[in-house]
Amino acid sequence: MKSIDDCRMIEMGKIERPEGNLTVLENGKNAPFDIKRVYYLYDVPGGESRGSHGHKQLQQILVAVSGSFSVTLDDGQSQRTYLLNHPYQGLYIAPGIWRTLDDFSSGAVCMALTSDVYHEDDYIRNYDDFLKFRADD
């Protein structure tokens, strides 16, 4: 079973140009999995949280495309919080990790890149069920 130690910040690099910067994330190069789905979170009201779930198999990379937010990871034993605030860095989240996103700045945009398409049966939405999943595995 994965732990929060299997999660990490990924430096995607930044190509700086006078006309604007560019960051590239490519399957097989700087992404630790093949990207099958991309979605965005935005216009999160102040004080609201997002996430608060785990995945059985799904891997993710979260990127603060604009603004900033915090991500707290929990493996049932330990917790670690990351501040995402650079569009050239991503947070890799391994399967079996509970995540909560908080402290969204005004105008923040969170881009999520995932290892698979949406499957409701991969979600663990109740924390007690998450702890049972961790204990059973």
XYZ file of C-alpha atoms in Angstrom:
137
model
C 0.000 0.000 0.000
C 1.281 3.443 -0.905
C 2.003 6.087 1.742
C 2.319 9.851 1.624
C 6.052 9.244 1.117
C 5.164 7.989 -2.390
C 3.651 11.395 -3.193
C 5.931 14.216 -4.267
C 6.288 17.541 -5.977
C 7.146 17.238 -9.666
C 9.226 19.928 -11.342
C 7.781 20.192 -14.836
C 10.229 22.836 -15.902
C 9.721 26.277 -17.294
C 10.809 27.618 -20.647
C 11.209 31.346 -20.152
C 10.686 33.530 -23.192
C 10.184 37.297 -23.518
C 6.754 36.662 -25.069
C 5.662 34.394 -22.187
C 6.657 31.264 -20.318
C 5.796 27.686 -21.253
C 5.581 24.495 -19.194
C 5.222 21.072 -20.813
C 4.074 17.806 -19.229
C 4.475 14.727 -21.443
C 3.574 11.060 -21.068
C 6.687 8.962 -20.645
C 8.920 11.965 -19.907
C 8.076 14.032 -16.843
C 4.638 12.543 -16.053
C 4.827 9.371 -13.909
C 1.812 7.878 -15.731
C -0.007 8.220 -19.042
C -2.517 11.065 -18.750
C -6.053 9.962 -19.642
C -8.174 12.806 -18.189
C -7.749 16.509 -17.428
C -10.141 18.692 -15.445
C -10.088 22.098 -13.720
C -11.374 23.439 -10.419
C -12.004 27.183 -10.339
C -14.219 29.832 -8.738
C -13.964 28.001 -5.391
C -15.626 30.299 -2.824
C -13.476 31.530 0.062
C -13.378 29.099 2.976
C -14.551 26.123 0.905
C -12.715 22.804 0.594
C -12.587 20.458 -2.381
C -11.481 16.867 -2.709
C -11.968 15.168 0.661
C -11.817 11.710 -0.896
C -9.393 8.984 -1.882
C -8.947 6.760 -4.910
C -8.341 3.022 -4.964
C -6.275 2.956 -8.176
C -6.223 6.444 -9.714
C -3.019 8.484 -9.815
C -3.165 12.266 -10.101
C -1.044 15.328 -10.605
C -2.480 18.599 -9.267
C -1.169 21.917 -10.589
C -1.929 25.466 -9.465
C -2.302 26.912 -12.958
C -3.202 30.255 -11.393
C -3.177 31.454 -7.796
C -2.555 29.082 -4.921
C -4.152 26.449 -2.705
C -3.108 23.871 -0.115
C -3.356 20.099 -0.498
C -3.334 17.886 2.594
C -2.493 14.245 1.952
C -3.370 11.488 4.420
C -2.455 7.796 4.279
C -4.335 6.845 7.440
C -1.146 7.079 9.528
C 0.435 10.395 8.575
C -0.563 13.701 7.022
C 1.440 16.178 4.963
C 0.340 19.538 3.546
C 1.716 21.096 0.357
C 1.260 24.654 -0.878
C 0.780 24.703 -4.638
C 1.513 28.135 -6.092
C 3.687 27.663 -9.213
C 2.295 26.580 -12.607
C 5.559 24.748 -13.391
C 5.232 22.401 -10.378
C 2.751 19.608 -9.818
C 1.893 17.421 -6.852
C 1.883 13.710 -7.696
C -0.694 11.803 -5.615
C -0.327 8.022 -5.489
C -3.353 5.679 -5.267
C -4.829 5.010 -1.829
C -4.195 8.508 -0.460
C -6.903 10.779 0.986
C -6.653 14.363 -0.256
C -8.257 17.653 0.778
C -7.780 20.960 -1.049
C -8.127 24.172 0.985
C -7.098 27.810 1.201
C -7.845 28.733 -2.408
C -6.657 32.222 -3.287
C -8.921 34.506 -5.273
C -8.835 33.436 -8.912
C -7.071 30.129 -8.196
C -7.292 27.427 -10.852
C -6.412 23.821 -10.014
C -5.679 21.551 -12.964
C -5.918 17.802 -12.314
C -4.274 15.286 -14.638
C -5.303 11.688 -14.012
C -4.181 8.204 -14.963
C -7.662 7.060 -15.996
C -11.075 8.308 -17.006
C -13.783 8.854 -14.381
C -14.956 5.701 -12.586
C -17.252 6.294 -9.608
C -16.350 2.903 -8.120
C -12.704 4.039 -7.745
C -13.694 6.813 -5.306
C -13.672 6.452 -1.518
C -15.814 9.329 -0.292
C -16.169 8.471 3.403
C -13.094 8.748 5.642
C -14.050 5.714 7.785
C -14.403 3.660 4.580
C -10.982 4.963 3.527
C -9.416 3.781 6.795
C -11.057 0.364 6.326
C -9.739 0.208 2.738
C -6.239 0.978 4.012
C -6.481 -1.636 6.787
C -7.809 -4.325 4.425
C -5.131 -3.861 1.803
